[in-house]
PDB file of C-alpha atoms and ligand atoms in Angstrom:
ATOM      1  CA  UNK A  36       8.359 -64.516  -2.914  1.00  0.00           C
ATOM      2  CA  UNK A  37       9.513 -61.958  -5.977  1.00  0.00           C
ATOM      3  CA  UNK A  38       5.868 -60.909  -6.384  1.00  0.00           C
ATOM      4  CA  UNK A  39       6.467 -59.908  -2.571  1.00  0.00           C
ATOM      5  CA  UNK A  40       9.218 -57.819  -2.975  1.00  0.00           C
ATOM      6  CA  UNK A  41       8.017 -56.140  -5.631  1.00  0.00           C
ATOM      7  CA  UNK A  42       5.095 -54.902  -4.116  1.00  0.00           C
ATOM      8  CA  UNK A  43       7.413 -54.129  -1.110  1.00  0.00           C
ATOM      9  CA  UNK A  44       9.524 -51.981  -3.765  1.00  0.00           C
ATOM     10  CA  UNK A  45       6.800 -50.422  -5.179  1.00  0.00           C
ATOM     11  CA  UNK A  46       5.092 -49.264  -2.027  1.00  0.00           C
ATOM     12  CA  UNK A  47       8.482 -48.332  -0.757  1.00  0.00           C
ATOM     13  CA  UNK A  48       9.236 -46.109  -3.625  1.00  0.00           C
ATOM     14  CA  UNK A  49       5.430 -44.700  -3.487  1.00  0.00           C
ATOM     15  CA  UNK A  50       6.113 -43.476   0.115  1.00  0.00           C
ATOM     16  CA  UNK A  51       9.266 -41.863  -0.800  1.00  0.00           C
ATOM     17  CA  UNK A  52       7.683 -39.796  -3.306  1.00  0.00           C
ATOM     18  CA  UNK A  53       5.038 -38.726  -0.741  1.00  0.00           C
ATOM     19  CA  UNK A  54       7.434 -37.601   1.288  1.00  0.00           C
ATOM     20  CA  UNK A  55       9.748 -36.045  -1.494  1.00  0.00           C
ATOM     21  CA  UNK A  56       6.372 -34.109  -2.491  1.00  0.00           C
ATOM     22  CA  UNK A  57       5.594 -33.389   1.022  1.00  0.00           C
ATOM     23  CA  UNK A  58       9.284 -31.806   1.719  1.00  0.00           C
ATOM     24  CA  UNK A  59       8.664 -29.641  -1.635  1.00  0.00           C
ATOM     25  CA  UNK A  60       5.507 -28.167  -0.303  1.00  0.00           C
ATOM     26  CA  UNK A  61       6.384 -27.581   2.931  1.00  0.00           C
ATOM     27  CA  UNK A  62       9.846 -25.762   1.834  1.00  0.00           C
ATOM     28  CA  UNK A  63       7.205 -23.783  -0.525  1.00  0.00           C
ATOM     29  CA  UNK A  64       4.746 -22.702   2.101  1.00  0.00           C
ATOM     30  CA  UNK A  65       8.010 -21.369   4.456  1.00  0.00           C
ATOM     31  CA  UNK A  66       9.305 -18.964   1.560  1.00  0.00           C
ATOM     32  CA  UNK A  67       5.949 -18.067  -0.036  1.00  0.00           C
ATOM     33  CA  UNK A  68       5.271 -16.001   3.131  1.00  0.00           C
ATOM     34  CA  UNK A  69       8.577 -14.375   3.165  1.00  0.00           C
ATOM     35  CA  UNK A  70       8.271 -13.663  -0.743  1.00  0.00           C
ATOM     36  CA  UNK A  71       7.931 -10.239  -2.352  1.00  0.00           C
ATOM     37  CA  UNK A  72       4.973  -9.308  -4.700  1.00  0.00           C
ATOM     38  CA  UNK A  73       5.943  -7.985  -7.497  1.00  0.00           C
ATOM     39  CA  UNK A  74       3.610  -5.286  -8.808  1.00  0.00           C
ATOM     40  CA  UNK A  75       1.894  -7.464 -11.365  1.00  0.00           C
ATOM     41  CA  UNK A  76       0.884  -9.961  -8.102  1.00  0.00           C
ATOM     42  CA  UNK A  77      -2.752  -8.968  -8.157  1.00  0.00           C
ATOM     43  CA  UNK A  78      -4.443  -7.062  -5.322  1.00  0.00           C
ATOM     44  CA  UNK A  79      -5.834 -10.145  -4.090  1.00  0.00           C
ATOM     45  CA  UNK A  80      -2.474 -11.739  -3.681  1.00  0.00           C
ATOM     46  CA  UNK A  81      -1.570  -8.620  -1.900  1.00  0.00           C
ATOM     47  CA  UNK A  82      -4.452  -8.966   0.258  1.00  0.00           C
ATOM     48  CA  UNK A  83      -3.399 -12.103   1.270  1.00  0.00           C
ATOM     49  CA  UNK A  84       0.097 -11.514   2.473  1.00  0.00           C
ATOM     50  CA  UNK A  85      -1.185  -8.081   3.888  1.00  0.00           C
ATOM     51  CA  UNK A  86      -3.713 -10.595   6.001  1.00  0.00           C
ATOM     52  CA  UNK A  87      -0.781 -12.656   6.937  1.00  0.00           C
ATOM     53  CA  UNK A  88       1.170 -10.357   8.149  1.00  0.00           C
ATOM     54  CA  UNK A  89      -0.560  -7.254   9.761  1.00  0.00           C
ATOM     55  CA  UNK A  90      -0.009  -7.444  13.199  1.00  0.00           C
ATOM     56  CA  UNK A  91      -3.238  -7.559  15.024  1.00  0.00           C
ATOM     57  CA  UNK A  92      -3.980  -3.354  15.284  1.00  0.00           C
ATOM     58  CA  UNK A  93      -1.620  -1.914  12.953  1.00  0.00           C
ATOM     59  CA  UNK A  94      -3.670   0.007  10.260  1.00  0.00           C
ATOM     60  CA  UNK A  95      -1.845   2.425   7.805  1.00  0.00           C
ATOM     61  CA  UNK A  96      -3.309   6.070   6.801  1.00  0.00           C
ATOM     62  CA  UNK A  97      -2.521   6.928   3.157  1.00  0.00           C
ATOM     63  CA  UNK A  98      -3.358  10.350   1.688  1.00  0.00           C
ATOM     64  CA  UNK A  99      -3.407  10.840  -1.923  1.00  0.00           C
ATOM     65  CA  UNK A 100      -3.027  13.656  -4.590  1.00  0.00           C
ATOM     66  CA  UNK A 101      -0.595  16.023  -2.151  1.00  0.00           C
ATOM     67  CA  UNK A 102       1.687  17.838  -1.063  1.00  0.00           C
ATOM     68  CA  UNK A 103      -0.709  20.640  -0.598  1.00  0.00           C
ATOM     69  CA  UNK A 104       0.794  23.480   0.430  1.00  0.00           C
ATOM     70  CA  UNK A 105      -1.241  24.444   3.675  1.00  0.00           C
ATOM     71  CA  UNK A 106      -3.315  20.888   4.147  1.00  0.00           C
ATOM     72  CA  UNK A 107      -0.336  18.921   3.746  1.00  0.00           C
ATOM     73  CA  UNK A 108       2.149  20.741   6.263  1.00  0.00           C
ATOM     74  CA  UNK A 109      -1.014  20.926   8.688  1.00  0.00           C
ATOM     75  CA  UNK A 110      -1.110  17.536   8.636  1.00  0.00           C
ATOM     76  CA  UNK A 111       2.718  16.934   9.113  1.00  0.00           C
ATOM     77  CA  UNK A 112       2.234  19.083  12.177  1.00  0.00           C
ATOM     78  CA  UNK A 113      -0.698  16.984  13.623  1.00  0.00           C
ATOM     79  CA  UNK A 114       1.211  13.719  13.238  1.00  0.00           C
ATOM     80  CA  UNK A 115       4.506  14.846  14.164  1.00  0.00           C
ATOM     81  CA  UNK A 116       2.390  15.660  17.315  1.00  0.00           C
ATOM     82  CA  UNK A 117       0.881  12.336  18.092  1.00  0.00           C
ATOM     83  CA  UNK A 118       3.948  10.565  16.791  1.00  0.00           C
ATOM     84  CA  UNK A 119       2.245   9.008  14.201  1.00  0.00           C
ATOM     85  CA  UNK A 120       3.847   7.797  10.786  1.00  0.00           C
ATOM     86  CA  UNK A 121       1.795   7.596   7.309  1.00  0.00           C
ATOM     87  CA  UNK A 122       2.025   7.152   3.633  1.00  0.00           C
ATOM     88  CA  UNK A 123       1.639  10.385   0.882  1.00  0.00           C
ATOM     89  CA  UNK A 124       1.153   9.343  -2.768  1.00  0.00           C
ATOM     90  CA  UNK A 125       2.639  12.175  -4.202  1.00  0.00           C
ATOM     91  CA  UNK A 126       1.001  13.885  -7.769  1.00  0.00           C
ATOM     92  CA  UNK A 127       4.071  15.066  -9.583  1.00  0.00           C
ATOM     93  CA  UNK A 128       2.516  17.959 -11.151  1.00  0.00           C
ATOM     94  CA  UNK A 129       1.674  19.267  -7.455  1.00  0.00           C
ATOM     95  CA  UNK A 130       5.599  18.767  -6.350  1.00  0.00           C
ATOM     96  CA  UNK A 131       6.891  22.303  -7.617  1.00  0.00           C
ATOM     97  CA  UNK A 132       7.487  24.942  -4.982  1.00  0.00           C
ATOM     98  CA  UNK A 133       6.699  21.857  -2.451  1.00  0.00           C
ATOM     99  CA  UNK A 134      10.034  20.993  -2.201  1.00  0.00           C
ATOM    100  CA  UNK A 135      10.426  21.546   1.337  1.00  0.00           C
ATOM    101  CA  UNK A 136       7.122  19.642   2.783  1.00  0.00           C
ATOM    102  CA  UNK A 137       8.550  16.788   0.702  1.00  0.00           C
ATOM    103  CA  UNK A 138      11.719  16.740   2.512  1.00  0.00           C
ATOM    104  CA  UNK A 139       9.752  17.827   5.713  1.00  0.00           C
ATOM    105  CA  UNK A 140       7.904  14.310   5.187  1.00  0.00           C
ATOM    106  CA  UNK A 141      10.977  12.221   4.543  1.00  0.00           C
ATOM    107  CA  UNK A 142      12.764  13.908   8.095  1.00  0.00           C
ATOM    108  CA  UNK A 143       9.788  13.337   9.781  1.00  0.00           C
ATOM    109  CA  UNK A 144       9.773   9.395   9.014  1.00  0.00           C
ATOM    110  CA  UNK A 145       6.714   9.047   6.504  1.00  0.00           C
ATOM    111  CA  UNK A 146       7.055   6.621   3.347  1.00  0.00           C
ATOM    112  CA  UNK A 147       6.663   8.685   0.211  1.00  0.00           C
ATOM    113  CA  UNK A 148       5.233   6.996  -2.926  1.00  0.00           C
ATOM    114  CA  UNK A 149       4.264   7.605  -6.348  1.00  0.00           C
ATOM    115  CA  UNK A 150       0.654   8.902  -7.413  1.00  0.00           C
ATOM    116  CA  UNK A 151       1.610   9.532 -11.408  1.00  0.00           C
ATOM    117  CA  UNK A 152       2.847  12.840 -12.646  1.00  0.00           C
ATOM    118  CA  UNK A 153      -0.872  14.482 -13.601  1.00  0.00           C
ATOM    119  CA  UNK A 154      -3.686  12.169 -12.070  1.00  0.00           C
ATOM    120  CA  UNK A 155      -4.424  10.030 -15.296  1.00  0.00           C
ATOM    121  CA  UNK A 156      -6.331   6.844 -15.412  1.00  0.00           C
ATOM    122  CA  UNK A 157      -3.777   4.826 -16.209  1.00  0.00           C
ATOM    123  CA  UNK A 158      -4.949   1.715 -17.340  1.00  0.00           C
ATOM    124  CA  UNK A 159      -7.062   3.708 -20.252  1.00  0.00           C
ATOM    125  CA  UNK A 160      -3.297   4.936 -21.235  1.00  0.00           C
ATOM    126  CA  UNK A 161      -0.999   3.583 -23.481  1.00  0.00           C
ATOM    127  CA  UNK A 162       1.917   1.343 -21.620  1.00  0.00           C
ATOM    128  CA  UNK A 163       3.909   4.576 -22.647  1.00  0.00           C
ATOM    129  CA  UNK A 164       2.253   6.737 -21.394  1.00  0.00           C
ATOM    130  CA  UNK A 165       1.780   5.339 -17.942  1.00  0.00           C
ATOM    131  CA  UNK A 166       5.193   4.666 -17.880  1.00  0.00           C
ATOM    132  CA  UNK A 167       6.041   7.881 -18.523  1.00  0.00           C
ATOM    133  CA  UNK A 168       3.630   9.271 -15.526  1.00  0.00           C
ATOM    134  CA  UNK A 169       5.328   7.013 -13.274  1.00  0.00           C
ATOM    135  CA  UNK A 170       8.650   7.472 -14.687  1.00  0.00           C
ATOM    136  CA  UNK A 171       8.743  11.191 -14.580  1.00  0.00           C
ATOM    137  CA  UNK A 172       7.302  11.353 -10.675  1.00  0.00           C
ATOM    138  CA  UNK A 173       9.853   9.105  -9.214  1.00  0.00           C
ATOM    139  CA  UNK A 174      12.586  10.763 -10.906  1.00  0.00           C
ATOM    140  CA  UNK A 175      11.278  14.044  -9.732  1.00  0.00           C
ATOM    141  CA  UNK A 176      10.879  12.550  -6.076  1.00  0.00           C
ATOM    142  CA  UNK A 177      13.910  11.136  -6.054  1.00  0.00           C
ATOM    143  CA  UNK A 178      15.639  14.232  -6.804  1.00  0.00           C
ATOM    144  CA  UNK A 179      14.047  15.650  -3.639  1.00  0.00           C
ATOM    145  CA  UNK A 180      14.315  12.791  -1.241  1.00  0.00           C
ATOM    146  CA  UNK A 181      17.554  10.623  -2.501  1.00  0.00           C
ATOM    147  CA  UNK A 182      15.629   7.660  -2.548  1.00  0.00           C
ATOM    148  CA  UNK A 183      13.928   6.328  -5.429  1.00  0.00           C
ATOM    149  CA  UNK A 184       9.598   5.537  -4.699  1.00  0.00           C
ATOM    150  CA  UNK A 185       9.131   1.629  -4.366  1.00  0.00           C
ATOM    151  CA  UNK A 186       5.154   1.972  -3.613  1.00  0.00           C
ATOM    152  CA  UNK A 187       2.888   3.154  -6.200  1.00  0.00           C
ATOM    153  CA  UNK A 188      -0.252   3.936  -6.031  1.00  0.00           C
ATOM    154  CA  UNK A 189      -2.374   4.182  -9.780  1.00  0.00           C
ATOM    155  CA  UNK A 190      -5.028   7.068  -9.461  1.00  0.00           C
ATOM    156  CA  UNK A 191      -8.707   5.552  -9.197  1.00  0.00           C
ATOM    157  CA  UNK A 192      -6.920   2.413  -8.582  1.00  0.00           C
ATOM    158  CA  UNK A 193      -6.561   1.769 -12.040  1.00  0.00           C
ATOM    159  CA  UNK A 194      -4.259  -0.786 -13.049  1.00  0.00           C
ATOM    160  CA  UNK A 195      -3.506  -3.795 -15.566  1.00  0.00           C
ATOM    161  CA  UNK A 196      -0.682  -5.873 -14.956  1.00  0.00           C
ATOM    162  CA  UNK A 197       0.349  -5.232 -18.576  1.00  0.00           C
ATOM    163  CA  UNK A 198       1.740  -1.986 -17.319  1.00  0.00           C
ATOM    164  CA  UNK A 199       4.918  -3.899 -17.191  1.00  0.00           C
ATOM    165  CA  UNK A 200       7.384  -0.840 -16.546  1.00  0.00           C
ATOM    166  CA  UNK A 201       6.524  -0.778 -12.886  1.00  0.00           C
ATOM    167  CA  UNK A 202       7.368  -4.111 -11.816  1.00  0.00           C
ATOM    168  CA  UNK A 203       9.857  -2.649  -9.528  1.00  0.00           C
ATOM    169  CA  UNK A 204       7.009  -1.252  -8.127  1.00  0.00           C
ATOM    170  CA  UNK A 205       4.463  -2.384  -5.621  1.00  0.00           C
ATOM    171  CA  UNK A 206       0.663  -0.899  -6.262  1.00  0.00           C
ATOM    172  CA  UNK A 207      -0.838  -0.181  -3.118  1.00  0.00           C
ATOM    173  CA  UNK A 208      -4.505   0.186  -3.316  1.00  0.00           C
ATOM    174  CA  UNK A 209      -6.960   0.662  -0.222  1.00  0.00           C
ATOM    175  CA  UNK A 210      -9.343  -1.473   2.261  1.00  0.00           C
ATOM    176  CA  UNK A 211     -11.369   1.557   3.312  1.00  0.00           C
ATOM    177  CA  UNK A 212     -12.801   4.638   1.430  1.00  0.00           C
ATOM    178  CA  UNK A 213     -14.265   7.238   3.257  1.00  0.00           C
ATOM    179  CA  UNK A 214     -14.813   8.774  -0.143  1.00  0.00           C
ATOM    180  CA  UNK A 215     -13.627  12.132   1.699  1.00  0.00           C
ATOM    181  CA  UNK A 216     -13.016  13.950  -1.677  1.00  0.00           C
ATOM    182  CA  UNK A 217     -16.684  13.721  -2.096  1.00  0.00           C
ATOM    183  CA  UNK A 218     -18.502  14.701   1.327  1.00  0.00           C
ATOM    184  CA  UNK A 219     -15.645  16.940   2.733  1.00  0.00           C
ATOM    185  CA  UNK A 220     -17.467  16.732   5.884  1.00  0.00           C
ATOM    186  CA  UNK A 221     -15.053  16.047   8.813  1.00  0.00           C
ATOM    187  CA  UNK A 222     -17.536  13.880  11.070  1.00  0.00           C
ATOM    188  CA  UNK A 223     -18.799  11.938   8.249  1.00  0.00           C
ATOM    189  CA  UNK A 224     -15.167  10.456   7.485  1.00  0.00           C
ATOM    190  CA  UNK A 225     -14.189   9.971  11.147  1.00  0.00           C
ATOM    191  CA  UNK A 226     -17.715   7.664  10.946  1.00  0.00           C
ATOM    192  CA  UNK A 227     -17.263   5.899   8.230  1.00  0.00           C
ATOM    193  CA  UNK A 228     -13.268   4.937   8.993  1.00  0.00           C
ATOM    194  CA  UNK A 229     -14.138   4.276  12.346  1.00  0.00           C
ATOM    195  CA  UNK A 230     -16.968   1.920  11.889  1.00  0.00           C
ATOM    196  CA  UNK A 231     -15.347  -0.092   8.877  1.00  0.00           C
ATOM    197  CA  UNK A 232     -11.236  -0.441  10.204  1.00  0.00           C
ATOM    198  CA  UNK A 233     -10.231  -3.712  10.434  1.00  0.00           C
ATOM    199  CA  UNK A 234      -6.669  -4.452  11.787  1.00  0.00           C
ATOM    200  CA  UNK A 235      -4.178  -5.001   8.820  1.00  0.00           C
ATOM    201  CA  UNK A 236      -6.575  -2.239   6.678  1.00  0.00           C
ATOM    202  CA  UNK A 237      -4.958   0.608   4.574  1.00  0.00           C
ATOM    203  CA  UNK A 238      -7.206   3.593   4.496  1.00  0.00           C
ATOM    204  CA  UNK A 239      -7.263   6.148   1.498  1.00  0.00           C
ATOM    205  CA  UNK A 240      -7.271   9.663   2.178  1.00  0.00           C
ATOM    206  CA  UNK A 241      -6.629  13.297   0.132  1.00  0.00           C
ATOM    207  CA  UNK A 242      -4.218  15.395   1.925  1.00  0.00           C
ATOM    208  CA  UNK A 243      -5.741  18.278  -0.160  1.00  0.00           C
ATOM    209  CA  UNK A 244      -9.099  19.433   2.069  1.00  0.00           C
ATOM    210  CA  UNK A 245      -8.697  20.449   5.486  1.00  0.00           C
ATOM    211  CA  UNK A 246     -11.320  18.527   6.478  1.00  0.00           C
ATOM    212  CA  UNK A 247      -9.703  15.372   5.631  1.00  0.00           C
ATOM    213  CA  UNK A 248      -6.890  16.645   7.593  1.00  0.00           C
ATOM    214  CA  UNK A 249      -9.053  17.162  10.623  1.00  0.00           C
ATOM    215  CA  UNK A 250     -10.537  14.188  10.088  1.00  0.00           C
ATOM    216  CA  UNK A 251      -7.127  12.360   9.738  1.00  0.00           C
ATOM    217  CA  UNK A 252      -5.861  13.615  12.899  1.00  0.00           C
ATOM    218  CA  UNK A 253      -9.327  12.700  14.846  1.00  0.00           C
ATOM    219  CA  UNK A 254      -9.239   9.168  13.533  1.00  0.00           C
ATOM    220  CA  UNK A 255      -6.043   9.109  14.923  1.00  0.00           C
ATOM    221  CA  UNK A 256      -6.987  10.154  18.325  1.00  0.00           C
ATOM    222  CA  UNK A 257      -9.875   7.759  18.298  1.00  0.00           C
ATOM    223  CA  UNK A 258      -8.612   4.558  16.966  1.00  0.00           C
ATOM    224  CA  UNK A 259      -5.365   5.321  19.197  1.00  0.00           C
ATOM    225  CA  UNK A 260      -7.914   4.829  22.558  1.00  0.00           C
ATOM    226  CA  UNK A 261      -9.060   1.731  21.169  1.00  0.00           C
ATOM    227  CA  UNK A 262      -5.635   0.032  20.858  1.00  0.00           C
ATOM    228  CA  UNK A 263      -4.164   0.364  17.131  1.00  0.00           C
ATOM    229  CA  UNK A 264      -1.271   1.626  15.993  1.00  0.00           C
ATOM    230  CA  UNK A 265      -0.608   3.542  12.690  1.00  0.00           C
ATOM    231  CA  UNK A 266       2.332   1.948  10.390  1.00  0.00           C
ATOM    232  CA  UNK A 267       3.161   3.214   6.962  1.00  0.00           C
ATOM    233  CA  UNK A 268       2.706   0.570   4.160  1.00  0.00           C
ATOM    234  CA  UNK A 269       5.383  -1.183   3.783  1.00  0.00           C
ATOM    235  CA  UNK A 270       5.747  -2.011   7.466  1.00  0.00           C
ATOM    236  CA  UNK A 271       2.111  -3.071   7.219  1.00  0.00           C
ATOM    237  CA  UNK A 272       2.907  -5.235   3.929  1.00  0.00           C
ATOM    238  CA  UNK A 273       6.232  -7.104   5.521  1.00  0.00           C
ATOM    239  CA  UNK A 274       5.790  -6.624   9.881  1.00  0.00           C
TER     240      UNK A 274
HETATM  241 ZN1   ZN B 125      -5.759  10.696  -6.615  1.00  0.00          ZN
END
């Protein structure tokens, strides 16, 4: 008879631990979704939530290296026009005498994010360095705008997650490369967006050539017809 109620103890106390382990897990999985990355999360980790939580057509344009001063306001124009919102990594050393298509940007609804001050690779930099790149850009954006850059985004997509001083930060990096920098041929980028998109995708583009303007805008039109919507990043990241 004691033999019984030990096992009956034991088992009892087995299943309670099941289901205290169970609880903790479950109570895990509900906030992990709801969690922020920091910037040291890993792309993959990114990836992941990004998958979670795109809705099923929003896609975000980015364009890198900007403000430029004709390229950049032409494209401000085109998406003002189709009321489309996007995301410009800014260059710091291309800010100067820019002033006004930054705050253009900001009125018109777009996020604004970081690029580094003078397009190093920053991972081949010292910590101080790349802090300093990243350091000096927001500052100067945030003089312009009021509000302090939350999204980098680390030319070439170089990055170690020993570049501590930008854990504030979250580095966006890309899903689709139309390498439009290289071919500067309009048609060639609308192709090669439009056949690789995926809903929930971030696509990388240079707000510096008209023809990834033009090709910007046409993507737009296209991708519009076939039922997705353009989000900036961060909408993409938490929607
Ligand atoms: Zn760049």
């Amino acid at each position: 008879m004691k033999m019984k109620w030990k096992v009956v103890c034991l088992l009892a106390v087995f299943i309670l631990d099941v289901l205290c382990v169970k609880a903790m897990y479950d109570s895990y999985s509900d906030t992990k979704n709801t969690l922020f990355l920091p910037a040291d999360a890993g792309a993959e980790a990114k990836d992941k939530v990004r998958e979670q939580f795109s809705g099923s057509n929003q896609i975000a344009l980015t364009f890198d290296d900007g403000p430029h001063s004709v390229y950049t306001q032409r494209l401000l124009d085109g998406l003002r026009k189709r009321g489309v919102h996007a995301t410009f990594f800014l260059l710091g050393e291309n800010i100067d005498g820019k002033e006004a298509i930054v705050k253009q940007m900001q009125a018109d609804g777009h996020l604004i994010g970081n690029h580094g001050y003078s397009h190093v690779q920053m991972s081949k930099e010292s910590v101080k360095t790349a802090c300093e790149q990243i350091e000096e850009n927001n500052q100067k954006i945030e003089k312009i705008t009021g509000v302090r850059p939350q999204y980098l985004r680390p030319p070439y997509g170089s990055w170690n997650v020993e570049l501590e001083c930008t854990t504030n930060m979250s580095v966006v990096l890309w899903d689709v490369d139309p390498l439009d920098w290289k071919s500067k041929n309009t048609k060639k980028i609308v192709r090669h967006i439009v056949k690789h998109v995926e809903p929930g995708d971030i696509i990388l583009l240079h707000d510096v050539y008209s023809t990834s303007v033009e090709a910007a805008l046409e993507v737009i039109d296209t991708l519009s017809k076939q039922g997705y919507t353009f989000v900036t990043v961060d909408e993409l990241m938490i929607d």
